[in-house]
Short mmCIF file of C-alpha atoms in Angstrom, two decimals:
data_model
loop_
_atom_site.label_atom_id
_atom_site.label_comp_id
_atom_site.label_asym_id
_atom_site.label_seq_id
_atom_site.Cartn_x
_atom_site.Cartn_y
_atom_site.Cartn_z
CA UNK A 256 -91.16 248.69 76.91
CA UNK A 257 -89.45 245.33 76.72
CA UNK A 258 -90.75 242.22 78.82
CA UNK A 259 -89.03 239.06 79.53
CA UNK A 260 -90.99 236.00 80.58
CA UNK A 261 -90.03 232.50 82.00
CA UNK A 262 -92.18 229.72 80.42
CA UNK A 263 -92.68 226.01 81.15
CA UNK A 264 -94.34 223.57 78.88
CA UNK A 265 -94.95 219.94 78.04
CA UNK A 266 -94.06 219.69 74.43
CA UNK A 267 -95.74 216.27 73.86
CA UNK A 268 -98.90 217.82 71.86
CA UNK A 269 -96.97 220.58 70.10
CA UNK A 270 -95.39 220.53 66.85
CA UNK A 271 -92.29 222.46 68.42
CA UNK A 272 -91.78 226.20 69.34
CA UNK A 273 -91.74 227.76 66.33
CA UNK A 274 -95.00 229.11 64.75
CA UNK A 275 -96.06 227.12 61.72
CA UNK A 276 -99.23 227.29 59.67
CA UNK A 277 -101.77 224.87 60.49
CA UNK A 278 -100.11 223.38 63.32
CA UNK A 279 -100.26 223.68 67.29
CA UNK A 280 -96.95 225.42 68.38
CA UNK A 281 -95.90 226.95 71.76
CA UNK A 282 -94.98 230.36 70.23
CA UNK A 283 -98.53 230.52 68.60
CA UNK A 284 -100.38 229.84 71.81
CA UNK A 285 -98.16 232.29 74.01
CA UNK A 286 -98.46 235.00 71.49
CA UNK A 287 -102.19 234.64 71.21
CA UNK A 288 -102.55 234.75 75.11
CA UNK A 289 -100.23 237.81 75.29
CA UNK A 290 -101.95 239.49 72.38
CA UNK A 291 -105.24 239.08 74.49
CA UNK A 292 -104.01 240.78 77.51
CA UNK A 293 -102.17 243.42 75.34
CA UNK A 294 -105.18 244.25 73.23
CA UNK A 295 -102.63 244.23 70.35
CA UNK A 296 -100.62 241.96 68.25
CA UNK A 297 -97.54 240.48 70.06
CA UNK A 298 -94.51 238.57 68.70
CA UNK A 299 -92.08 236.89 71.12
CA UNK A 300 -88.55 236.01 70.50
CA UNK A 301 -87.31 232.73 72.53
CA UNK A 302 -83.63 231.88 73.79
CA UNK A 303 -83.84 228.56 72.07
CA UNK A 304 -86.55 226.93 69.84
CA UNK A 305 -87.27 223.49 70.74
CA UNK A 306 -88.36 220.61 68.60
CA UNK A 307 -91.68 218.96 68.51
CA UNK A 308 -92.19 216.81 71.51
CA UNK A 309 -89.38 218.51 73.46
CA UNK A 310 -90.12 220.21 77.11
CA UNK A 311 -89.16 223.25 78.87
CA UNK A 312 -88.58 223.72 82.41
CA UNK A 313 -87.87 227.52 81.93
CA UNK A 314 -87.79 228.85 78.43
CA UNK A 315 -87.00 232.54 78.28
CA UNK A 316 -88.69 234.86 75.80
CA UNK A 317 -89.06 238.72 75.37
CA UNK A 318 -91.45 240.85 73.41
CA UNK A 319 -91.94 244.63 72.94
CA UNK A 320 -95.19 246.33 73.63
CA UNK A 321 -96.59 249.81 74.07
CA UNK A 322 -99.53 248.38 76.43
CA UNK A 323 -98.62 249.13 79.99
CA UNK A 324 -99.84 246.32 82.40
CA UNK A 325 -98.55 245.19 85.56
CA UNK A 326 -96.25 242.35 85.84
CA UNK A 327 -99.04 240.55 87.80
CA UNK A 328 -101.67 241.31 85.11
CA UNK A 329 -99.41 240.03 82.45
CA UNK A 330 -98.58 236.83 84.51
CA UNK A 331 -102.10 235.95 85.59
CA UNK A 332 -104.00 237.43 82.56
CA UNK A 333 -101.82 235.27 80.19
CA UNK A 334 -101.88 231.98 82.19
CA UNK A 335 -105.67 232.28 82.11
CA UNK A 336 -105.62 232.30 78.29
CA UNK A 337 -103.00 229.69 77.97
CA UNK A 338 -103.86 225.74 77.54
CA UNK A 339 -102.86 223.71 80.61
CA UNK A 340 -99.64 222.32 78.98
CA UNK A 341 -97.91 225.86 79.02
CA UNK A 342 -97.44 228.01 81.92
CA UNK A 343 -95.89 231.45 82.33
CA UNK A 344 -93.60 231.33 85.67
CA UNK A 345 -92.35 234.92 85.97
CA UNK A 346 -92.64 238.14 84.19
CA UNK A 347 -89.94 241.13 84.45
CA UNK A 348 -89.83 244.47 82.62
CA UNK A 349 -86.15 244.62 81.35
CA UNK A 350 -83.64 246.74 79.65
CA UNK A 351 -84.29 247.75 75.98
CA UNK A 352 -81.01 246.12 74.92
CA UNK A 353 -81.99 242.75 76.51
CA UNK A 354 -82.32 240.01 73.80
CA UNK A 355 -83.57 236.53 74.97
CA UNK A 356 -81.35 234.58 72.51
CA UNK A 357 -78.41 236.90 71.84
CA UNK A 358 -78.07 238.12 75.64
CA UNK A 359 -77.66 234.42 76.65
CA UNK A 360 -74.36 233.42 78.28
CA UNK A 361 -75.38 229.64 78.65
CA UNK A 362 -78.13 227.42 78.10
CA UNK A 363 -78.74 224.26 80.17
CA UNK A 364 -80.63 221.07 78.85
CA UNK A 365 -81.81 217.89 80.96
CA UNK A 366 -82.19 214.54 79.18
CA UNK A 367 -83.96 212.06 81.44
CA UNK A 368 -84.22 208.27 80.76
CA UNK A 369 -86.40 205.76 82.37
CA UNK A 370 -84.08 202.71 82.60
CA UNK A 371 -86.12 199.60 83.40
CA UNK A 372 -87.78 196.53 81.77
CA UNK A 373 -91.07 198.47 81.25
CA UNK A 374 -92.19 201.65 79.76
CA UNK A 375 -93.89 204.19 82.14
CA UNK A 376 -97.76 204.33 82.25
CA UNK A 377 -97.74 207.61 83.94
CA UNK A 378 -95.10 209.75 81.79
CA UNK A 379 -94.72 208.04 78.62
CA UNK A 380 -93.83 211.17 76.74
CA UNK A 381 -92.03 212.92 79.43
CA UNK A 382 -89.31 210.18 79.64
CA UNK A 383 -87.30 208.44 77.19
CA UNK A 384 -87.21 204.54 77.77
CA UNK A 385 -84.18 202.28 77.70
CA UNK A 386 -84.82 198.62 78.64
CA UNK A 387 -81.17 197.76 78.50
CA UNK A 388 -79.31 198.39 81.76
CA UNK A 389 -77.09 201.55 81.45
CA UNK A 390 -73.67 201.81 83.07
CA UNK A 391 -73.47 205.39 84.33
CA UNK A 392 -69.64 205.13 84.90
CA UNK A 393 -69.09 204.11 81.35
CA UNK A 394 -71.50 207.22 80.33
CA UNK A 395 -69.41 209.55 82.46
CA UNK A 396 -66.16 208.32 80.90
CA UNK A 397 -67.53 208.97 77.48
CA UNK A 398 -69.06 212.45 78.45
CA UNK A 399 -65.58 213.58 79.47
CA UNK A 400 -64.43 213.57 75.87
CA UNK A 401 -67.19 216.28 75.15
CA UNK A 402 -66.16 218.93 77.68
CA UNK A 403 -64.70 222.17 76.37
CA UNK A 404 -64.70 223.71 72.97
CA UNK A 405 -65.06 221.56 69.88
CA UNK A 406 -66.08 221.07 66.47
CA UNK A 407 -69.51 219.17 67.22
CA UNK A 408 -70.07 218.25 63.40
CA UNK A 409 -70.77 214.58 64.50
CA UNK A 410 -73.40 215.57 66.80
CA UNK A 411 -75.07 218.04 64.50
CA UNK A 412 -78.36 217.40 62.51
CA UNK A 413 -77.61 217.43 58.60
CA UNK A 414 -80.29 220.19 58.27
CA UNK A 415 -78.64 222.59 60.88
CA UNK A 416 -78.59 225.97 59.72
CA UNK A 417 -75.83 227.41 61.96
CA UNK A 418 -72.73 229.00 60.35
CA UNK A 419 -70.38 227.17 62.84
CA UNK A 420 -70.08 223.65 64.42
CA UNK A 421 -68.04 224.82 67.25
CA UNK A 422 -69.59 225.10 70.61
CA UNK A 423 -68.30 224.98 74.05
CA UNK A 424 -69.69 222.71 76.54
CA UNK A 425 -69.33 223.93 80.27
CA UNK A 426 -70.40 220.69 81.79
CA UNK A 427 -71.86 217.23 80.91
CA UNK A 428 -72.86 215.27 84.04
CA UNK A 429 -74.60 211.77 84.09
CA UNK A 430 -76.08 210.41 87.24
CA UNK A 431 -78.60 207.70 88.25
CA UNK A 432 -81.63 208.44 90.49
CA UNK A 433 -83.28 205.21 91.16
CA UNK A 434 -84.77 203.94 87.72
CA UNK A 435 -84.03 207.03 86.02
CA UNK A 436 -80.51 208.17 84.42
CA UNK A 437 -80.41 211.93 84.15
CA UNK A 438 -77.95 213.75 81.78
CA UNK A 439 -77.36 217.42 82.30
CA UNK A 440 -75.39 219.77 79.93
CA UNK A 441 -74.49 223.31 79.78
CA UNK A 442 -72.96 225.23 76.74
CA UNK A 443 -72.65 228.63 75.30
CA UNK A 444 -75.03 227.36 72.53
CA UNK A 445 -76.04 224.10 70.86
CA UNK A 446 -76.10 222.78 67.23
CA UNK A 447 -79.39 221.31 66.04
CA UNK A 448 -80.13 218.09 67.66
CA UNK A 449 -76.79 218.30 69.69
CA UNK A 450 -78.30 217.02 72.90
CA UNK A 451 -80.38 214.46 71.47
CA UNK A 452 -77.41 213.11 69.47
CA UNK A 453 -75.13 213.27 72.66
CA UNK A 454 -77.78 211.24 74.47
CA UNK A 455 -78.04 208.73 71.92
CA UNK A 456 -74.25 208.04 71.84
CA UNK A 457 -73.99 207.88 75.63
CA UNK A 458 -76.95 205.60 75.94
CA UNK A 459 -75.07 203.27 73.46
CA UNK A 460 -71.91 203.42 75.47
CA UNK A 461 -73.80 202.81 78.69
CA UNK A 462 -75.60 199.82 77.27
CA UNK A 463 -72.22 198.36 76.22
CA UNK A 464 -72.47 198.64 72.59
CA UNK A 465 -69.43 200.84 72.39
CA UNK A 466 -66.27 201.65 74.55
CA UNK A 467 -66.50 205.08 76.09
CA UNK A 468 -63.38 205.96 73.83
CA UNK A 469 -65.75 205.90 70.99
CA UNK A 470 -67.24 209.20 71.89
CA UNK A 471 -64.02 210.98 71.37
CA UNK A 472 -63.39 208.92 68.10
CA UNK A 473 -66.75 210.19 66.73
CA UNK A 474 -66.20 213.90 68.00
CA UNK A 475 -62.61 213.68 65.95
CA UNK A 476 -64.51 212.29 62.85
CA UNK A 477 -66.58 215.57 62.54
CA UNK A 478 -68.95 213.39 60.63
CA UNK A 479 -72.57 212.96 61.48
CA UNK A 480 -73.00 209.92 59.50
CA UNK A 481 -70.88 208.18 62.02
CA UNK A 482 -72.36 209.67 65.02
CA UNK A 483 -75.04 207.06 66.02
CA UNK A 484 -78.76 207.35 66.67
CA UNK A 485 -80.67 210.66 67.61
CA UNK A 486 -82.26 210.00 70.98
CA UNK A 487 -86.06 210.62 71.12
CA UNK A 488 -87.30 214.03 71.97
CA UNK A 489 -89.53 212.83 75.12
CA UNK A 490 -86.86 212.90 77.67
CA UNK A 491 -85.32 216.39 76.87
CA UNK A 492 -85.81 219.56 78.48
CA UNK A 493 -84.64 223.10 78.11
CA UNK A 494 -83.71 223.71 81.79
CA UNK A 495 -82.82 227.38 81.86
CA UNK A 496 -80.95 230.10 80.31
CA UNK A 497 -78.18 232.28 81.96
CA UNK A 498 -77.84 236.14 81.49
CA UNK A 499 -75.49 238.69 82.47
CA UNK A 500 -76.42 240.03 86.03
CA UNK A 501 -77.08 243.47 84.71
CA UNK A 502 -80.62 242.16 83.43
CA UNK A 503 -81.56 240.96 87.05
CA UNK A 504 -83.13 237.66 85.97
CA UNK A 505 -82.69 234.91 88.59
CA UNK A 506 -80.29 232.15 87.49
CA UNK A 507 -80.97 228.49 88.22
CA UNK A 508 -78.43 227.24 90.91
CA UNK A 509 -76.77 224.83 88.24
CA UNK A 510 -75.28 228.01 86.58
CA UNK A 511 -73.16 228.42 89.62
CA UNK A 512 -70.91 225.77 88.28
CA UNK A 513 -70.15 227.67 85.02
CA UNK A 514 -66.45 228.85 84.50
CA UNK A 515 -65.54 232.52 85.52
CA UNK A 516 -64.96 233.44 82.00
CA UNK A 517 -68.23 232.15 80.55
CA UNK A 518 -69.52 234.46 77.81
CA UNK A 519 -72.10 234.46 75.29
CA UNK A 520 -71.77 232.54 71.97
CA UNK A 521 -70.00 234.50 69.28
CA UNK A 522 -69.57 232.54 65.91
CA UNK A 523 -67.02 235.08 64.50
CA UNK A 524 -64.75 234.15 67.42
CA UNK A 525 -64.71 230.79 66.38
CA UNK A 526 -62.86 230.05 63.27
#
Protein backbone atom coordinates (compact mmCIF):
# COMPACT_ATOMS: atom_id res chain seq x y z
CA UNK A 1 0.00 0.00 0.00
CA UNK A 2 1.02 3.64 -0.45
CA UNK A 3 1.25 5.88 2.60
CA UNK A 4 1.42 9.69 2.65
CA UNK A 5 2.92 11.68 5.53
CA UNK A 6 3.04 15.32 6.56
CA UNK A 7 6.35 16.24 8.22
CA UNK A 8 7.54 19.24 10.21
CA UNK A 9 11.23 19.89 10.77
CA UNK A 10 13.83 22.38 11.87
CA UNK A 11 16.52 22.22 9.20
CA UNK A 12 19.19 24.02 11.23
CA UNK A 13 21.25 20.92 12.01
CA UNK A 14 20.68 19.06 8.75
CA UNK A 15 22.58 19.04 5.45
CA UNK A 16 19.25 19.31 3.66
CA UNK A 17 16.49 16.86 2.78
CA UNK A 18 18.24 14.49 0.38
CA UNK A 19 20.15 11.49 1.68
CA UNK A 20 23.96 12.02 1.50
CA UNK A 21 26.73 9.72 2.59
CA UNK A 22 28.28 10.75 5.87
CA UNK A 23 25.87 13.66 6.46
CA UNK A 24 22.83 14.12 8.65
CA UNK A 25 19.79 14.57 6.40
CA UNK A 26 16.05 14.64 6.98
CA UNK A 27 15.37 11.90 4.44
CA UNK A 28 17.81 9.57 6.21
CA UNK A 29 16.32 10.00 9.70
CA UNK A 30 12.75 9.67 8.39
CA UNK A 31 13.58 6.50 6.46
CA UNK A 32 15.36 5.03 9.47
CA UNK A 33 12.36 5.68 11.72
CA UNK A 34 9.82 4.27 9.24
CA UNK A 35 11.99 1.22 8.50
CA UNK A 36 12.07 0.48 12.21
CA UNK A 37 8.26 0.45 12.39
CA UNK A 38 7.89 -1.49 9.13
CA UNK A 39 10.56 -4.03 10.08
CA UNK A 40 11.74 -3.61 6.49
CA UNK A 41 13.62 -0.99 4.46
CA UNK A 42 11.52 2.06 3.58
CA UNK A 43 12.36 4.68 0.96
CA UNK A 44 10.41 7.93 0.79
CA UNK A 45 9.68 10.45 -1.98
CA UNK A 46 9.15 14.09 -0.97
CA UNK A 47 7.15 16.93 -2.48
CA UNK A 48 10.17 19.23 -2.62
CA UNK A 49 13.78 18.76 -1.57
CA UNK A 50 14.87 21.47 0.85
CA UNK A 51 18.44 22.72 1.16
CA UNK A 52 20.69 22.75 4.22
CA UNK A 53 19.26 25.00 6.93
CA UNK A 54 15.76 25.21 5.39
CA UNK A 55 12.78 24.26 7.53
CA UNK A 56 9.34 22.77 6.86
CA UNK A 57 5.98 23.56 8.39
CA UNK A 58 4.51 20.75 6.29
CA UNK A 59 6.63 18.69 3.94
CA UNK A 60 4.70 15.85 2.24
CA UNK A 61 6.18 12.46 1.41
CA UNK A 62 4.95 9.08 0.27
CA UNK A 63 6.29 5.54 0.53
CA UNK A 64 5.21 2.04 -0.45
CA UNK A 65 5.16 -0.83 2.00
CA UNK A 66 3.80 -4.33 2.46
CA UNK A 67 3.85 -3.90 6.24
CA UNK A 68 0.36 -3.52 7.65
CA UNK A 69 0.20 -0.95 10.43
CA UNK A 70 -2.54 1.38 11.57
CA UNK A 71 -2.13 5.07 10.78
CA UNK A 72 -1.79 5.67 14.52
CA UNK A 73 0.99 3.09 14.77
CA UNK A 74 2.93 4.68 11.93
CA UNK A 75 2.48 8.12 13.50
CA UNK A 76 3.35 7.33 17.10
CA UNK A 77 5.96 4.69 16.36
CA UNK A 78 7.91 6.79 13.87
CA UNK A 79 7.82 9.89 16.06
CA UNK A 80 9.25 7.87 18.94
CA UNK A 81 12.18 6.92 16.70
CA UNK A 82 12.75 10.39 15.24
CA UNK A 83 15.07 13.07 16.65
CA UNK A 84 13.48 16.03 18.39
CA UNK A 85 13.88 18.35 15.39
CA UNK A 86 11.67 16.21 13.10
CA UNK A 87 8.01 15.31 13.65
CA UNK A 88 5.42 13.49 11.56
CA UNK A 89 2.17 15.47 11.77
CA UNK A 90 -0.24 13.10 10.04
CA UNK A 91 -0.40 9.77 8.22
CA UNK A 92 -2.85 8.73 5.50
CA UNK A 93 -3.17 5.61 3.39
CA UNK A 94 -3.64 6.98 -0.12
CA UNK A 95 -4.29 5.96 -3.70
CA UNK A 96 -1.61 3.92 -5.50
CA UNK A 97 -1.24 6.64 -8.14
CA UNK A 98 -0.61 9.42 -5.59
CA UNK A 99 2.87 10.91 -5.90
CA UNK A 100 4.14 13.45 -3.36
CA UNK A 101 5.98 15.48 -6.01
CA UNK A 102 4.25 14.79 -9.32
CA UNK A 103 0.67 15.04 -8.02
CA UNK A 104 1.17 18.47 -6.44
CA UNK A 105 -0.86 21.38 -7.80
CA UNK A 106 1.06 24.04 -5.89
CA UNK A 107 3.66 24.57 -3.19
CA UNK A 108 3.73 27.32 -0.62
CA UNK A 109 6.79 28.84 1.07
CA UNK A 110 7.23 31.40 3.85
CA UNK A 111 10.30 33.54 4.32
CA UNK A 112 10.61 35.23 7.73
CA UNK A 113 12.90 38.19 8.34
CA UNK A 114 13.73 39.63 11.75
CA UNK A 115 13.95 43.35 11.00
CA UNK A 116 15.58 45.09 13.95
CA UNK A 117 19.06 46.33 14.99
CA UNK A 118 19.96 43.18 16.95
CA UNK A 119 20.01 39.51 16.03
CA UNK A 120 17.73 37.04 17.80
CA UNK A 121 19.07 35.11 20.76
CA UNK A 122 16.04 32.79 20.78
CA UNK A 123 15.65 31.92 17.08
CA UNK A 124 19.04 32.64 15.46
CA UNK A 125 18.66 29.87 12.85
CA UNK A 126 14.90 30.15 12.27
CA UNK A 127 14.80 33.79 11.15
CA UNK A 128 16.90 35.73 8.67
CA UNK A 129 18.22 38.92 10.27
CA UNK A 130 18.19 42.28 8.49
CA UNK A 131 19.25 45.32 10.53
CA UNK A 132 18.35 47.89 7.85
CA UNK A 133 14.72 49.09 8.11
CA UNK A 134 12.60 47.45 5.40
CA UNK A 135 9.83 49.33 3.60
CA UNK A 136 7.12 46.73 3.09
CA UNK A 137 5.18 48.84 0.58
CA UNK A 138 8.23 49.03 -1.69
CA UNK A 139 8.68 45.27 -1.36
CA UNK A 140 5.05 44.68 -2.33
CA UNK A 141 5.42 46.94 -5.35
CA UNK A 142 8.48 44.99 -6.48
CA UNK A 143 6.83 41.62 -5.80
CA UNK A 144 3.95 42.48 -8.16
CA UNK A 145 6.32 42.09 -11.13
CA UNK A 146 6.73 38.38 -10.36
CA UNK A 147 3.07 37.33 -10.30
CA UNK A 148 2.04 35.07 -13.18
CA UNK A 149 3.98 32.82 -15.53
CA UNK A 150 7.54 33.91 -16.31
CA UNK A 151 11.02 32.77 -17.19
CA UNK A 152 12.71 32.88 -13.77
CA UNK A 153 16.28 32.48 -15.03
CA UNK A 154 17.35 35.59 -13.09
CA UNK A 155 16.11 33.95 -9.88
CA UNK A 156 17.49 30.48 -10.56
CA UNK A 157 20.67 28.99 -9.11
CA UNK A 158 23.29 28.32 -11.76
CA UNK A 159 23.44 24.65 -10.72
CA UNK A 160 19.66 24.22 -11.14
CA UNK A 161 18.91 20.99 -13.03
CA UNK A 162 15.35 21.79 -14.09
CA UNK A 163 14.79 21.53 -17.85
CA UNK A 164 12.67 24.68 -17.88
CA UNK A 165 13.05 28.06 -16.12
CA UNK A 166 9.33 28.80 -16.49
CA UNK A 167 7.14 28.81 -13.40
CA UNK A 168 3.76 30.29 -12.52
CA UNK A 169 3.60 32.32 -9.30
CA UNK A 170 0.03 32.35 -8.00
CA UNK A 171 0.60 34.91 -5.28
CA UNK A 172 3.49 36.71 -3.59
CA UNK A 173 2.61 38.64 -0.45
CA UNK A 174 4.72 40.69 1.94
CA UNK A 175 3.54 41.94 5.32
CA UNK A 176 4.96 43.21 8.58
CA UNK A 177 4.23 41.52 11.91
CA UNK A 178 5.90 43.70 14.53
CA UNK A 179 9.65 43.18 14.21
CA UNK A 180 9.20 40.50 11.54
CA UNK A 181 8.65 40.89 7.81
CA UNK A 182 6.97 37.83 6.30
CA UNK A 183 7.00 36.90 2.62
CA UNK A 184 4.53 34.25 1.41
CA UNK A 185 4.70 32.77 -2.07
CA UNK A 186 2.81 29.99 -3.85
CA UNK A 187 3.62 28.63 -7.31
CA UNK A 188 3.04 25.55 -9.41
CA UNK A 189 6.71 24.70 -8.82
CA UNK A 190 10.01 26.42 -8.03
CA UNK A 191 13.45 26.47 -9.62
CA UNK A 192 16.46 25.96 -7.35
CA UNK A 193 16.95 28.82 -4.84
CA UNK A 194 14.03 30.73 -6.41
CA UNK A 195 12.44 31.76 -3.11
CA UNK A 196 15.74 32.76 -1.49
CA UNK A 197 16.74 34.74 -4.58
CA UNK A 198 13.39 36.53 -4.64
CA UNK A 199 13.72 37.27 -0.92
CA UNK A 200 17.21 38.71 -1.44
CA UNK A 201 15.99 40.99 -4.23
CA UNK A 202 12.94 42.20 -2.27
CA UNK A 203 15.06 42.86 0.81
CA UNK A 204 17.37 45.04 -1.31
CA UNK A 205 14.32 46.94 -2.59
CA UNK A 206 12.87 47.27 0.90
CA UNK A 207 16.17 48.61 2.23
CA UNK A 208 16.20 51.31 -0.46
CA UNK A 209 19.14 49.93 -2.44
CA UNK A 210 17.03 49.61 -5.61
CA UNK A 211 13.71 50.87 -6.92
CA UNK A 212 10.78 48.42 -7.06
CA UNK A 213 10.93 48.54 -10.88
CA UNK A 214 14.34 46.83 -10.65
CA UNK A 215 12.56 43.54 -9.90
CA UNK A 216 10.81 43.62 -13.27
CA UNK A 217 14.05 44.61 -14.99
CA UNK A 218 15.86 41.63 -13.46
CA UNK A 219 13.08 39.29 -14.54
CA UNK A 220 13.35 40.53 -18.12
CA UNK A 221 17.14 40.09 -18.19
CA UNK A 222 16.87 36.31 -17.66
CA UNK A 223 20.40 36.40 -16.27
CA UNK A 224 21.21 35.09 -12.79
CA UNK A 225 24.49 37.04 -12.76
CA UNK A 226 22.40 40.23 -12.54
CA UNK A 227 20.01 38.85 -9.96
CA UNK A 228 21.38 40.07 -6.67
CA UNK A 229 22.19 38.25 -3.44
CA UNK A 230 20.75 34.88 -2.43
CA UNK A 231 19.11 35.33 0.97
CA UNK A 232 20.19 32.96 3.79
CA UNK A 233 18.32 29.68 4.32
CA UNK A 234 17.53 30.40 7.98
CA UNK A 235 14.20 32.16 7.43
CA UNK A 236 12.87 29.82 4.75
CA UNK A 237 10.02 27.38 5.43
CA UNK A 238 8.23 24.96 3.12
CA UNK A 239 4.74 25.90 4.28
CA UNK A 240 2.59 23.30 2.57
CA UNK A 241 1.71 21.41 -0.60
CA UNK A 242 -1.64 21.40 -2.41
CA UNK A 243 -3.05 18.26 -4.07
CA UNK A 244 -6.23 17.46 -6.02
CA UNK A 245 -9.24 16.80 -3.80
CA UNK A 246 -9.43 13.18 -4.97
CA UNK A 247 -6.59 12.28 -2.60
CA UNK A 248 -8.41 13.54 0.48
CA UNK A 249 -5.43 15.37 1.96
CA UNK A 250 -6.11 18.47 4.05
CA UNK A 251 -5.11 21.77 2.48
CA UNK A 252 -3.58 24.72 4.27
CA UNK A 253 -6.12 27.60 4.20
CA UNK A 254 -3.60 29.66 2.24
CA UNK A 255 -4.40 27.53 -0.82
CA UNK A 256 -7.87 29.00 -0.86
CA UNK A 257 -6.24 31.92 -2.68
CA UNK A 258 -5.15 29.79 -5.63
CA UNK A 259 -6.83 30.57 -8.98
CA UNK A 260 -9.58 28.20 -10.06
CA UNK A 261 -7.48 26.96 -13.00
CA UNK A 262 -4.42 26.08 -10.89
CA UNK A 263 -2.91 22.80 -12.05
CA UNK A 264 0.23 20.80 -11.54
CA UNK A 265 3.48 21.82 -13.16
CA UNK A 266 4.05 20.29 -16.61
CA UNK A 267 7.33 21.40 -18.27
CA UNK A 268 6.23 20.12 -21.68
CA UNK A 269 3.53 22.80 -21.74
CA UNK A 270 6.02 25.63 -21.26
CA UNK A 271 7.97 26.31 -24.43
